[in-house]
Coordinates of C-alpha atoms and ligand atoms in Angstrom, one line a residue:
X1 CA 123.7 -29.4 7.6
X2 CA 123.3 -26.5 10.0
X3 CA 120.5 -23.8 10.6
X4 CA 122.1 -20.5 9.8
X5 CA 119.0 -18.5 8.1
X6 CA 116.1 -17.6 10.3
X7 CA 113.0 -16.4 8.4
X8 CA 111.0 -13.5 10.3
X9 CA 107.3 -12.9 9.2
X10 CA 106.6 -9.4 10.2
X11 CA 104.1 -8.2 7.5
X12 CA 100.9 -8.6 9.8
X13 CA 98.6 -5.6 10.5
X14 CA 98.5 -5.8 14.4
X15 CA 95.2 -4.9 14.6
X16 CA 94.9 -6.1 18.3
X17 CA 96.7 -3.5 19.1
X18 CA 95.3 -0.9 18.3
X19 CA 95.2 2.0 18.1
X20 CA 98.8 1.5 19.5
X21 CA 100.2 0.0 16.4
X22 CA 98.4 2.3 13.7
X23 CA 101.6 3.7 12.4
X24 CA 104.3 1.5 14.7
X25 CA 104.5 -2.3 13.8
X26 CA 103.1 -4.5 16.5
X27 CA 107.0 -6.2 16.7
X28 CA 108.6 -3.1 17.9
X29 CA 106.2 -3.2 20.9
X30 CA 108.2 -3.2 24.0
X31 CA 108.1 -5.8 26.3
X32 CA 110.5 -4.2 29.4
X33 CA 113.3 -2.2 27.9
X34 CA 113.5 -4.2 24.0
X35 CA 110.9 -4.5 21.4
X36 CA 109.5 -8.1 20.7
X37 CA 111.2 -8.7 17.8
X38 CA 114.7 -8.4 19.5
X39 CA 114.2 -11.0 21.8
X40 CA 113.1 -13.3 18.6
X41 CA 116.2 -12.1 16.7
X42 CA 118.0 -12.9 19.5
X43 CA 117.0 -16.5 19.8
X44 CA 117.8 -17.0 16.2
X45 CA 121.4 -15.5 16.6
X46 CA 121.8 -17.4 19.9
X47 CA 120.9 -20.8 17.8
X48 CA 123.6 -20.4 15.1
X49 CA 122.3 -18.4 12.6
X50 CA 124.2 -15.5 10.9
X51 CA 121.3 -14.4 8.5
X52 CA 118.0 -13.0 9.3
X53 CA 115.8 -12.2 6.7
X54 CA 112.1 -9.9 7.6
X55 CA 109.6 -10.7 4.9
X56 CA 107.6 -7.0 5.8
X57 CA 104.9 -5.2 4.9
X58 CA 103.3 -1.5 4.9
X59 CA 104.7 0.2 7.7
X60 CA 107.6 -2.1 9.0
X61 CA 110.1 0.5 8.3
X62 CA 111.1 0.8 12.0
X63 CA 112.1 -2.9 12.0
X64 CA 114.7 -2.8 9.5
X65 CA 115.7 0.7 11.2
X66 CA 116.2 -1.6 14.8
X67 CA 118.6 -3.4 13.4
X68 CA 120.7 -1.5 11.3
X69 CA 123.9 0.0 12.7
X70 CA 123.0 3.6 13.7
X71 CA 126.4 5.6 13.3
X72 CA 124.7 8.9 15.1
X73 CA 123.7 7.1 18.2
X74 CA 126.5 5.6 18.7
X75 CA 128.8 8.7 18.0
X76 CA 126.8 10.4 20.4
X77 CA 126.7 7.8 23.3
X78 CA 130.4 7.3 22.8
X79 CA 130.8 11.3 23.3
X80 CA 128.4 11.0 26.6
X81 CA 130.1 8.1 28.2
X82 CA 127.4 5.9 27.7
X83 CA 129.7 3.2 27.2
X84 CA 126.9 0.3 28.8
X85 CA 124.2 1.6 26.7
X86 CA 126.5 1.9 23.4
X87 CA 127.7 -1.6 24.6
X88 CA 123.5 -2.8 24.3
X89 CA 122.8 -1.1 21.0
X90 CA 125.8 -2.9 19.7
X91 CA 124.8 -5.9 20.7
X92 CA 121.2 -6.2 19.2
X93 CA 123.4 -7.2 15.8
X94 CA 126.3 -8.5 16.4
X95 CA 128.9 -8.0 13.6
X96 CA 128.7 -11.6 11.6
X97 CA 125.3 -11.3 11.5
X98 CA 123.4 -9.9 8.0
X99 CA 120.0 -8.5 7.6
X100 CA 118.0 -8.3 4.8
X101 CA 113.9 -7.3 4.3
X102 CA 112.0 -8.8 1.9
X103 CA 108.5 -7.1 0.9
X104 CA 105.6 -9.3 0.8
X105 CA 103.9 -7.4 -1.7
X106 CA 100.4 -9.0 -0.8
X107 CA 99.4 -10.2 2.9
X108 CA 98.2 -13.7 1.5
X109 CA 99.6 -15.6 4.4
X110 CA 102.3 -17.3 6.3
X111 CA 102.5 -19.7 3.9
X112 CA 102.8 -16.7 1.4
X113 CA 105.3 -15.0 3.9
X114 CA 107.4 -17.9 4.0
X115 CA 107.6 -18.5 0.1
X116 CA 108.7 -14.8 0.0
X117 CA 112.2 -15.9 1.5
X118 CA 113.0 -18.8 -1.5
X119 CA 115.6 -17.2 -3.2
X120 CA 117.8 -16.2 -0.3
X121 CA 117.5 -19.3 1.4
X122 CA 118.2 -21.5 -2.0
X123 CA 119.1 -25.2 -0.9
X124 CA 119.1 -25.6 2.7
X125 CA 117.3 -26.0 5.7
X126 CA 115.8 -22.6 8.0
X127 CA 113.9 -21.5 10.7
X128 CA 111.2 -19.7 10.7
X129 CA 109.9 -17.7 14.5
X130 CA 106.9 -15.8 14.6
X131 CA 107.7 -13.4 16.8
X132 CA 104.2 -12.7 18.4
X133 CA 105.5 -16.4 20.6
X134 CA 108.0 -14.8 23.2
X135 CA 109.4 -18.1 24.4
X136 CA 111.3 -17.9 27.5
X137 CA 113.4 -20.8 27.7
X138 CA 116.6 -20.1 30.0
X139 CA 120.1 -20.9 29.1
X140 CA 118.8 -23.6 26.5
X141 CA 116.4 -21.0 24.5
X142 CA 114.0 -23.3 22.2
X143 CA 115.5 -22.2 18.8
X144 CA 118.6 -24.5 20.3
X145 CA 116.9 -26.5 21.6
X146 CA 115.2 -27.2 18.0
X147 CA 118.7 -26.9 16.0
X148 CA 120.0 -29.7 18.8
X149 CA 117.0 -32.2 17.6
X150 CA 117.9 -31.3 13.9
X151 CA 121.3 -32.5 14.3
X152 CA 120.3 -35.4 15.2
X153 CA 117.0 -35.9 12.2
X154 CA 117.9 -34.0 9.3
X155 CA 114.3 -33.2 9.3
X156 CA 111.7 -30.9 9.6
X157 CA 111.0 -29.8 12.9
X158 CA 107.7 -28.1 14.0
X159 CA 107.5 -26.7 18.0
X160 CA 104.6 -27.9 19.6
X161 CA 102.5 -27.4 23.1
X162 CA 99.6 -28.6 24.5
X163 CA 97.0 -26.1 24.5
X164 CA 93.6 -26.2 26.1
X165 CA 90.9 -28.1 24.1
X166 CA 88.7 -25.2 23.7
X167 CA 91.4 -23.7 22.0
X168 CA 91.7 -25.7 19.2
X169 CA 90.8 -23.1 16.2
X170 CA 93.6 -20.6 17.7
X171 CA 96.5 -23.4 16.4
X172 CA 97.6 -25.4 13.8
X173 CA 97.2 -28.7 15.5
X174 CA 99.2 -32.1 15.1
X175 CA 98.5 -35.5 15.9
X176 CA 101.8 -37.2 16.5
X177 CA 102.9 -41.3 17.3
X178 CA 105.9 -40.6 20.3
X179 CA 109.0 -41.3 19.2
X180 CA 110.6 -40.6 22.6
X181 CA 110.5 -38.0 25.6
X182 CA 109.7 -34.8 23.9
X183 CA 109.8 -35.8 20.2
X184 CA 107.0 -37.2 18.1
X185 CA 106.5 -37.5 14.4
X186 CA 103.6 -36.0 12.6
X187 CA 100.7 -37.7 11.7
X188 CA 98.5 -35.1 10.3
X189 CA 98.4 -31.4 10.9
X190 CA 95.3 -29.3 10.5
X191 CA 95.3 -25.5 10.6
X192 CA 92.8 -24.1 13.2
X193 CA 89.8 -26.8 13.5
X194 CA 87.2 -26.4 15.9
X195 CA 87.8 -28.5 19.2
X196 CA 85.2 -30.8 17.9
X197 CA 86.9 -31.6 14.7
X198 CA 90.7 -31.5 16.2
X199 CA 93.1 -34.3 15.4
X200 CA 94.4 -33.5 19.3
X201 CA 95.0 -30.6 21.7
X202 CA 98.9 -30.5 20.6
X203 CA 99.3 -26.9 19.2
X204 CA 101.9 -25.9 17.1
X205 CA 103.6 -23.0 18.4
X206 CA 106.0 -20.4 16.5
X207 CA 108.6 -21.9 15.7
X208 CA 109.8 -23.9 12.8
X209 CA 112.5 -25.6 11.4
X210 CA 111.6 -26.3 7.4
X211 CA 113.7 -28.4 4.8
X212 CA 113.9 -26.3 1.4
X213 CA 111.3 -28.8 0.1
X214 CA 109.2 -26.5 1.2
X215 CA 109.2 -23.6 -1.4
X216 CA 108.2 -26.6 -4.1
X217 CA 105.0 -27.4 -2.3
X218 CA 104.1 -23.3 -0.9
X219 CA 104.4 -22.4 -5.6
X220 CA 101.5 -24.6 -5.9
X221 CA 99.4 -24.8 -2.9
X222 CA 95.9 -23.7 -3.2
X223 CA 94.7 -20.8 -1.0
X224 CA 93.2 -22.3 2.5
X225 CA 91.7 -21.4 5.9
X226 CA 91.0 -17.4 5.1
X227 CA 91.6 -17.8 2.3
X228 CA 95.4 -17.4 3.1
X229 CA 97.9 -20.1 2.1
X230 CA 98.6 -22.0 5.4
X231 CA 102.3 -23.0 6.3
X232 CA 100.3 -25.4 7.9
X233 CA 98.9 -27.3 4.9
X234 CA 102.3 -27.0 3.3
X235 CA 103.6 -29.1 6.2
X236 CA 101.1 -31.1 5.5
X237 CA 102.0 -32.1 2.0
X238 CA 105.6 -32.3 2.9
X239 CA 104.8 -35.0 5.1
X240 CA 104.1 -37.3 2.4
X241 CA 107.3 -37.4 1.0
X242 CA 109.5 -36.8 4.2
X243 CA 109.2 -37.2 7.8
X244 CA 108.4 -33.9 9.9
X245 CA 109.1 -34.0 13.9
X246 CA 107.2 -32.2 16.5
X247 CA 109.1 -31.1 19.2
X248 CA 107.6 -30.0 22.7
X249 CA 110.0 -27.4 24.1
X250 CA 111.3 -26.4 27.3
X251 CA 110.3 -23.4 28.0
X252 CA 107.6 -20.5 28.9
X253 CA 105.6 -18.6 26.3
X254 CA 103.8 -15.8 26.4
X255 CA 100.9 -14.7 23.6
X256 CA 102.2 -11.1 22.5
X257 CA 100.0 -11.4 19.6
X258 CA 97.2 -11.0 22.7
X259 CA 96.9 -7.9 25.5
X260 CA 96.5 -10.3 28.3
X261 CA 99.8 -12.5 27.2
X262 CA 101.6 -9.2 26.2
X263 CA 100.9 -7.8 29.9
X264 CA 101.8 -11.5 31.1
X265 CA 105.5 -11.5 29.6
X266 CA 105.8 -7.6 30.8
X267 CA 105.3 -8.6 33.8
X268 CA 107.5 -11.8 34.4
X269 CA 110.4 -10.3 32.2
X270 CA 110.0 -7.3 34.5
X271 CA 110.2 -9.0 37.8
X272 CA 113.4 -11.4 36.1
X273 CA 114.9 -8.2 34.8
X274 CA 118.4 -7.8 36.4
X275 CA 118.4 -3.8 36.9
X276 CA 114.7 -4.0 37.6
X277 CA 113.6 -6.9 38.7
X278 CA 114.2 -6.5 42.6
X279 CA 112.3 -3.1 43.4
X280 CA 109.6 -4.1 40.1
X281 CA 109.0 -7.1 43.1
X282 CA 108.7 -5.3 45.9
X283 CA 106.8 -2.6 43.8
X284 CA 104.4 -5.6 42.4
X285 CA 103.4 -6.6 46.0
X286 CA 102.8 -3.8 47.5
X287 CA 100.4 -3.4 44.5
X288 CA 98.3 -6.6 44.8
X289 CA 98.3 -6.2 48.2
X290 CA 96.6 -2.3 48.2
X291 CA 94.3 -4.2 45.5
X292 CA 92.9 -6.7 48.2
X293 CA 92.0 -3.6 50.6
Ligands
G1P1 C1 100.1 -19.2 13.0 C2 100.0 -20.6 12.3 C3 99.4 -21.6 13.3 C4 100.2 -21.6 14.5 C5 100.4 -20.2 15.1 C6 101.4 -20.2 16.3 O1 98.8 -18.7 13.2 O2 99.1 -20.5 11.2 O3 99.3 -22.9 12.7 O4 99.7 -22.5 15.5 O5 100.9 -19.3 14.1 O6 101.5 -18.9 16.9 P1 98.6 -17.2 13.6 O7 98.8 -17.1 15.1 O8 99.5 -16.3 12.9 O9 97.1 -16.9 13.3

Protein backbone atom coordinates (compact mmCIF):
# COMPACT_ATOMS: atom_id res chain seq x y z
CA UNK A 1 0.00 0.00 0.00
CA UNK A 2 1.00 3.61 -0.56
CA UNK A 3 0.71 6.87 1.53
CA UNK A 4 -1.57 9.18 -0.39
CA UNK A 5 -3.62 11.02 2.64
CA UNK A 6 -1.67 13.32 4.85
CA UNK A 7 -3.46 14.35 8.08
CA UNK A 8 -2.85 18.16 9.12
CA UNK A 9 -3.67 19.13 12.87
CA UNK A 10 -4.13 22.78 12.75
CA UNK A 11 -6.72 23.41 15.56
CA UNK A 12 -4.12 24.69 18.28
CA UNK A 13 -4.49 28.06 19.84
CA UNK A 14 -0.92 29.42 19.24
CA UNK A 15 -0.73 31.11 22.17
CA UNK A 16 3.11 31.48 22.03
CA UNK A 17 2.54 33.74 19.65
CA UNK A 18 0.86 36.07 20.73
CA UNK A 19 -0.49 38.57 20.42
CA UNK A 20 0.59 37.84 16.75
CA UNK A 21 -1.72 34.99 16.29
CA UNK A 22 -4.91 36.48 18.18
CA UNK A 23 -7.04 36.44 15.07
CA UNK A 24 -4.35 34.75 12.34
CA UNK A 25 -3.63 30.97 13.01
CA UNK A 26 -0.08 30.34 14.11
CA UNK A 27 0.41 28.05 10.66
CA UNK A 28 -0.08 30.96 8.38
CA UNK A 29 3.01 32.56 10.05
CA UNK A 30 5.57 33.27 7.54
CA UNK A 31 8.69 31.87 7.63
CA UNK A 32 10.54 33.96 4.46
CA UNK A 33 8.05 34.56 1.70
CA UNK A 34 5.35 31.17 2.62
CA UNK A 35 3.42 30.48 5.62
CA UNK A 36 4.52 27.35 7.67
CA UNK A 37 1.96 25.25 6.71
CA UNK A 38 2.93 25.43 2.94
CA UNK A 39 6.13 24.10 3.38
CA UNK A 40 4.32 21.10 5.51
CA UNK A 41 1.83 20.76 2.67
CA UNK A 42 4.42 20.70 0.49
CA UNK A 43 6.33 17.76 2.01
CA UNK A 44 3.25 15.77 2.00
CA UNK A 45 2.56 16.46 -1.83
CA UNK A 46 6.32 15.92 -2.53
CA UNK A 47 5.88 12.24 -0.72
CA UNK A 48 2.98 11.00 -2.87
CA UNK A 49 0.07 12.06 -1.42
CA UNK A 50 -2.93 13.60 -3.37
CA UNK A 51 -5.23 14.27 -0.24
CA UNK A 52 -4.68 16.62 2.52
CA UNK A 53 -7.09 16.83 5.00
CA UNK A 54 -6.88 20.05 8.02
CA UNK A 55 -8.64 18.90 11.09
CA UNK A 56 -9.20 22.94 12.27
CA UNK A 57 -10.41 24.88 14.79
CA UNK A 58 -11.82 28.57 15.73
CA UNK A 59 -10.14 30.86 13.57
CA UNK A 60 -8.38 28.64 10.88
CA UNK A 61 -10.31 30.12 8.20
CA UNK A 62 -7.26 31.59 6.46
CA UNK A 63 -5.77 28.01 6.06
CA UNK A 64 -8.40 26.57 4.07
CA UNK A 65 -8.44 30.11 2.18
CA UNK A 66 -4.29 29.35 1.37
CA UNK A 67 -5.14 26.68 -0.41
CA UNK A 68 -8.01 27.08 -2.33
CA UNK A 69 -7.74 28.29 -5.93
CA UNK A 70 -8.20 32.05 -5.82
CA UNK A 71 -9.81 32.95 -9.37
CA UNK A 72 -9.43 36.96 -8.62
CA UNK A 73 -5.74 36.71 -7.97
CA UNK A 74 -5.02 34.98 -10.59
CA UNK A 75 -7.15 36.99 -13.16
CA UNK A 76 -5.45 39.81 -11.97
CA UNK A 77 -1.75 38.71 -12.01
CA UNK A 78 -2.39 37.18 -15.37
CA UNK A 79 -3.74 40.87 -16.53
CA UNK A 80 -0.32 42.44 -14.82
CA UNK A 81 2.13 40.04 -16.26
CA UNK A 82 2.93 38.57 -13.20
CA UNK A 83 3.32 35.35 -14.87
CA UNK A 84 6.24 34.06 -12.08
CA UNK A 85 4.11 35.03 -9.23
CA UNK A 86 0.84 33.47 -10.86
CA UNK A 87 3.17 30.57 -11.67
CA UNK A 88 3.87 30.33 -7.38
CA UNK A 89 0.35 30.68 -6.31
CA UNK A 90 -0.49 27.92 -8.70
CA UNK A 91 1.85 25.89 -7.50
CA UNK A 92 1.01 25.82 -3.61
CA UNK A 93 -1.84 23.11 -4.95
CA UNK A 94 -1.16 21.49 -7.67
CA UNK A 95 -4.17 20.26 -9.67
CA UNK A 96 -4.42 16.37 -8.52
CA UNK A 97 -4.23 17.29 -5.28
CA UNK A 98 -7.76 17.63 -2.93
CA UNK A 99 -8.34 19.56 0.17
CA UNK A 100 -10.74 19.13 2.66
CA UNK A 101 -11.15 20.70 6.50
CA UNK A 102 -12.47 18.85 9.11
CA UNK A 103 -13.68 20.78 12.40
CA UNK A 104 -12.53 19.40 15.59
CA UNK A 105 -15.32 20.57 17.36
CA UNK A 106 -13.47 20.25 20.84
CA UNK A 107 -9.57 20.88 21.32
CA UNK A 108 -9.20 17.42 23.29
CA UNK A 109 -5.93 16.55 21.74
CA UNK A 110 -3.81 15.16 19.01
CA UNK A 111 -5.02 12.04 19.60
CA UNK A 112 -8.50 13.68 19.30
CA UNK A 113 -7.33 15.63 16.18
CA UNK A 114 -6.21 12.60 14.55
CA UNK A 115 -9.48 10.50 15.23
CA UNK A 116 -11.30 13.50 13.62
CA UNK A 117 -9.87 12.31 10.07
CA UNK A 118 -11.43 8.44 10.40
CA UNK A 119 -13.90 8.61 7.89
CA UNK A 120 -11.98 10.07 5.08
CA UNK A 121 -9.12 8.02 5.55
CA UNK A 122 -11.33 4.65 5.93
CA UNK A 123 -8.94 1.54 5.41
CA UNK A 124 -5.50 2.53 4.71
CA UNK A 125 -2.45 3.78 5.97
CA UNK A 126 -1.58 8.00 6.39
CA UNK A 127 0.61 10.46 7.60
CA UNK A 128 0.11 12.74 9.90
CA UNK A 129 2.91 16.29 10.04
CA UNK A 130 2.52 18.64 12.62
CA UNK A 131 3.42 21.53 11.11
CA UNK A 132 4.93 23.50 14.08
CA UNK A 133 8.29 20.79 12.93
CA UNK A 134 9.68 22.68 9.70
CA UNK A 135 12.05 19.88 8.69
CA UNK A 136 14.49 20.80 6.22
CA UNK A 137 15.68 17.87 4.62
CA UNK A 138 17.07 18.57 0.91
CA UNK A 139 16.21 16.69 -2.17
CA UNK A 140 15.14 13.63 0.11
CA UNK A 141 12.49 15.75 2.38
CA UNK A 142 11.68 13.32 5.53
CA UNK A 143 8.05 12.61 4.52
CA UNK A 144 9.99 10.45 1.59
CA UNK A 145 12.16 9.58 3.29
CA UNK A 146 9.38 7.95 5.77
CA UNK A 147 7.04 6.65 2.80
CA UNK A 148 10.64 4.87 1.35
CA UNK A 149 10.88 2.92 4.89
CA UNK A 150 7.16 2.04 4.65
CA UNK A 151 7.55 0.40 1.42
CA UNK A 152 9.77 -1.63 2.67
CA UNK A 153 7.59 -2.48 6.55
CA UNK A 154 4.13 -2.12 5.95
CA UNK A 155 4.18 -0.59 9.29
CA UNK A 156 3.77 2.20 11.39
CA UNK A 157 6.40 4.57 11.31
CA UNK A 158 7.05 7.33 13.97
CA UNK A 159 10.08 10.15 13.19
CA UNK A 160 12.30 10.34 15.86
CA UNK A 161 15.56 12.60 17.10
CA UNK A 162 17.58 12.75 19.81
CA UNK A 163 16.84 15.59 21.98
CA UNK A 164 18.77 16.86 24.93
CA UNK A 165 18.03 15.03 28.19
CA UNK A 166 16.72 17.95 29.95
CA UNK A 167 14.20 18.01 27.50
CA UNK A 168 12.54 15.02 28.04
CA UNK A 169 8.88 16.40 29.09
CA UNK A 170 8.82 18.60 25.66
CA UNK A 171 8.46 14.94 23.60
CA UNK A 172 6.82 11.89 23.39
CA UNK A 173 9.82 9.74 23.89
CA UNK A 174 10.70 6.04 22.58
CA UNK A 175 12.85 3.48 23.73
CA UNK A 176 13.72 1.42 20.63
CA UNK A 177 16.06 -2.12 20.03
CA UNK A 178 18.11 -1.05 16.50
CA UNK A 179 17.11 -2.76 13.76
CA UNK A 180 19.70 -1.26 11.44
CA UNK A 181 21.27 2.25 10.55
CA UNK A 182 18.49 4.68 11.12
CA UNK A 183 15.55 2.35 12.00
CA UNK A 184 14.63 0.90 15.25
CA UNK A 185 11.44 -0.68 16.56
CA UNK A 186 9.57 0.66 19.50
CA UNK A 187 9.74 -0.62 22.75
CA UNK A 188 7.70 1.68 24.73
CA UNK A 189 6.71 5.27 24.13
CA UNK A 190 5.78 7.67 26.84
CA UNK A 191 4.28 11.06 26.22
CA UNK A 192 6.26 13.93 27.88
CA UNK A 193 8.09 12.26 31.14
CA UNK A 194 10.32 14.12 33.14
CA UNK A 195 14.18 13.42 32.27
CA UNK A 196 14.24 11.43 35.39
CA UNK A 197 11.47 9.13 34.55
CA UNK A 198 12.37 8.97 30.51
CA UNK A 199 12.57 5.61 28.81
CA UNK A 200 15.55 7.50 26.64
CA UNK A 201 16.40 10.93 25.17
CA UNK A 202 14.95 9.71 21.57
CA UNK A 203 12.15 12.23 20.91
CA UNK A 204 9.58 11.79 18.57
CA UNK A 205 9.30 14.52 16.28
CA UNK A 206 6.21 15.52 13.87
CA UNK A 207 5.86 13.26 11.75
CA UNK A 208 3.94 10.11 11.46
CA UNK A 209 3.11 7.41 9.43
CA UNK A 210 -0.08 5.42 11.22
CA UNK A 211 -1.87 2.09 10.03
CA UNK A 212 -5.74 2.62 10.19
CA UNK A 213 -5.64 0.48 13.31
CA UNK A 214 -5.39 3.41 14.79
CA UNK A 215 -8.94 4.97 14.82
CA UNK A 216 -9.91 1.48 16.83
CA UNK A 217 -7.66 2.26 19.68
CA UNK A 218 -8.03 6.57 19.62
CA UNK A 219 -12.60 5.51 20.05
CA UNK A 220 -11.69 4.07 23.30
CA UNK A 221 -8.65 5.60 24.72
CA UNK A 222 -9.01 7.22 28.03
CA UNK A 223 -8.09 10.94 28.33
CA UNK A 224 -4.11 11.32 29.34
CA UNK A 225 -1.32 13.77 29.94
CA UNK A 226 -3.56 17.17 30.18
CA UNK A 227 -6.06 15.61 30.17
CA UNK A 228 -5.87 15.39 26.32
CA UNK A 229 -5.89 12.02 24.50
CA UNK A 230 -2.29 11.47 23.48
CA UNK A 231 -1.44 10.07 19.87
CA UNK A 232 1.20 9.04 21.93
CA UNK A 233 -0.55 6.48 24.12
CA UNK A 234 -2.47 5.39 21.10
CA UNK A 235 0.85 4.26 19.60
CA UNK A 236 1.40 2.82 22.48
CA UNK A 237 -1.51 0.34 22.53
CA UNK A 238 -1.02 -0.30 18.89
CA UNK A 239 2.27 -1.67 19.62
CA UNK A 240 0.79 -4.60 21.21
CA UNK A 241 -0.74 -5.98 18.39
CA UNK A 242 1.67 -4.71 15.54
CA UNK A 243 5.06 -3.63 15.21
CA UNK A 244 5.73 0.33 15.01
CA UNK A 245 9.22 1.62 13.61
CA UNK A 246 11.08 4.68 14.62
CA UNK A 247 12.80 6.32 12.06
CA UNK A 248 15.70 8.99 12.69
CA UNK A 249 15.54 11.29 9.64
CA UNK A 250 17.85 13.12 7.59
CA UNK A 251 17.39 16.37 7.98
CA UNK A 252 17.25 19.89 9.92
CA UNK A 253 14.34 21.00 12.07
CA UNK A 254 13.47 23.95 13.36
CA UNK A 255 10.88 24.51 16.56
CA UNK A 256 8.21 27.00 14.95
CA UNK A 257 5.94 26.14 17.66
CA UNK A 258 8.85 28.33 19.63
CA UNK A 259 10.13 32.19 18.96
CA UNK A 260 13.78 31.27 19.18
CA UNK A 261 13.33 28.11 16.49
CA UNK A 262 10.78 30.29 14.41
CA UNK A 263 13.65 33.07 14.18
CA UNK A 264 16.18 30.06 13.66
CA UNK A 265 14.42 28.65 10.40
CA UNK A 266 13.83 32.55 9.23
CA UNK A 267 16.95 32.93 9.31
CA UNK A 268 18.63 29.79 7.53
CA UNK A 269 15.67 29.64 4.91
CA UNK A 270 16.50 33.25 4.36
CA UNK A 271 20.17 32.99 3.81
CA UNK A 272 19.33 29.44 1.47
CA UNK A 273 16.61 31.49 -0.22
CA UNK A 274 17.49 31.69 -4.05
CA UNK A 275 16.31 35.46 -4.75
CA UNK A 276 17.39 36.40 -1.28
CA UNK A 277 19.70 34.47 0.02
CA UNK A 278 23.01 36.21 -1.38
CA UNK A 279 22.59 39.95 -0.21
CA UNK A 280 20.24 38.43 3.14
CA UNK A 281 24.28 37.00 3.65
CA UNK A 282 26.07 39.76 3.09
CA UNK A 283 23.27 41.84 4.95
CA UNK A 284 23.54 39.07 7.96
CA UNK A 285 27.34 39.89 8.38
CA UNK A 286 27.58 43.01 8.24
CA UNK A 287 24.96 42.82 11.10
CA UNK A 288 26.85 40.55 13.59
CA UNK A 289 29.72 42.19 12.85
CA UNK A 290 28.25 46.10 13.91
CA UNK A 291 26.94 43.84 16.94
CA UNK A 292 30.51 43.00 18.12
CA UNK A 293 31.54 46.89 18.08
C1 LIG B 1 3.22 16.54 20.10
C2 LIG B 1 3.23 15.09 20.59
C3 LIG B 1 4.61 14.73 21.12
C4 LIG B 1 5.65 14.97 20.05
C5 LIG B 1 5.56 16.44 19.55
C6 LIG B 1 6.47 16.66 18.37
O1 LIG B 1 3.39 17.40 21.21
O2 LIG B 1 2.24 14.95 21.60
O3 LIG B 1 4.62 13.36 21.48
O4 LIG B 1 6.94 14.72 20.56
O5 LIG B 1 4.23 16.77 19.15
O6 LIG B 1 6.49 18.00 17.98
P1 LIG B 1 3.15 18.99 21.13
O7 LIG B 1 4.43 19.59 20.64
O8 LIG B 1 2.01 19.20 20.20
O9 LIG B 1 2.85 19.42 22.53
Amino acid sequence: MKIKKAVFPVGGLGTRFLPATKASPKEMLPVVDKPLIQYAVKEAIDAGCDEIIFITGRGKRAIMDHFDVSVELEVQLEAAGKFDQLEEIRDIMPEYVTAMGIRQSRPLGLGHAVYCARKVIGDEPFAVLLADDMIYGGRNPVLSQMTDLFDKVQSSIVAVEEVDPSETHKYGIVRITDVDGRTGKIQEIVEKPLPEHAPSNLGVVGRYILTPEIFGILENLPKGLGGEIQLTDAIAQLMKTQDVYSYAYRGKRYDCGSKLGYLAATVEYGVNHKDLGEDFKVYLKEFVESMDE
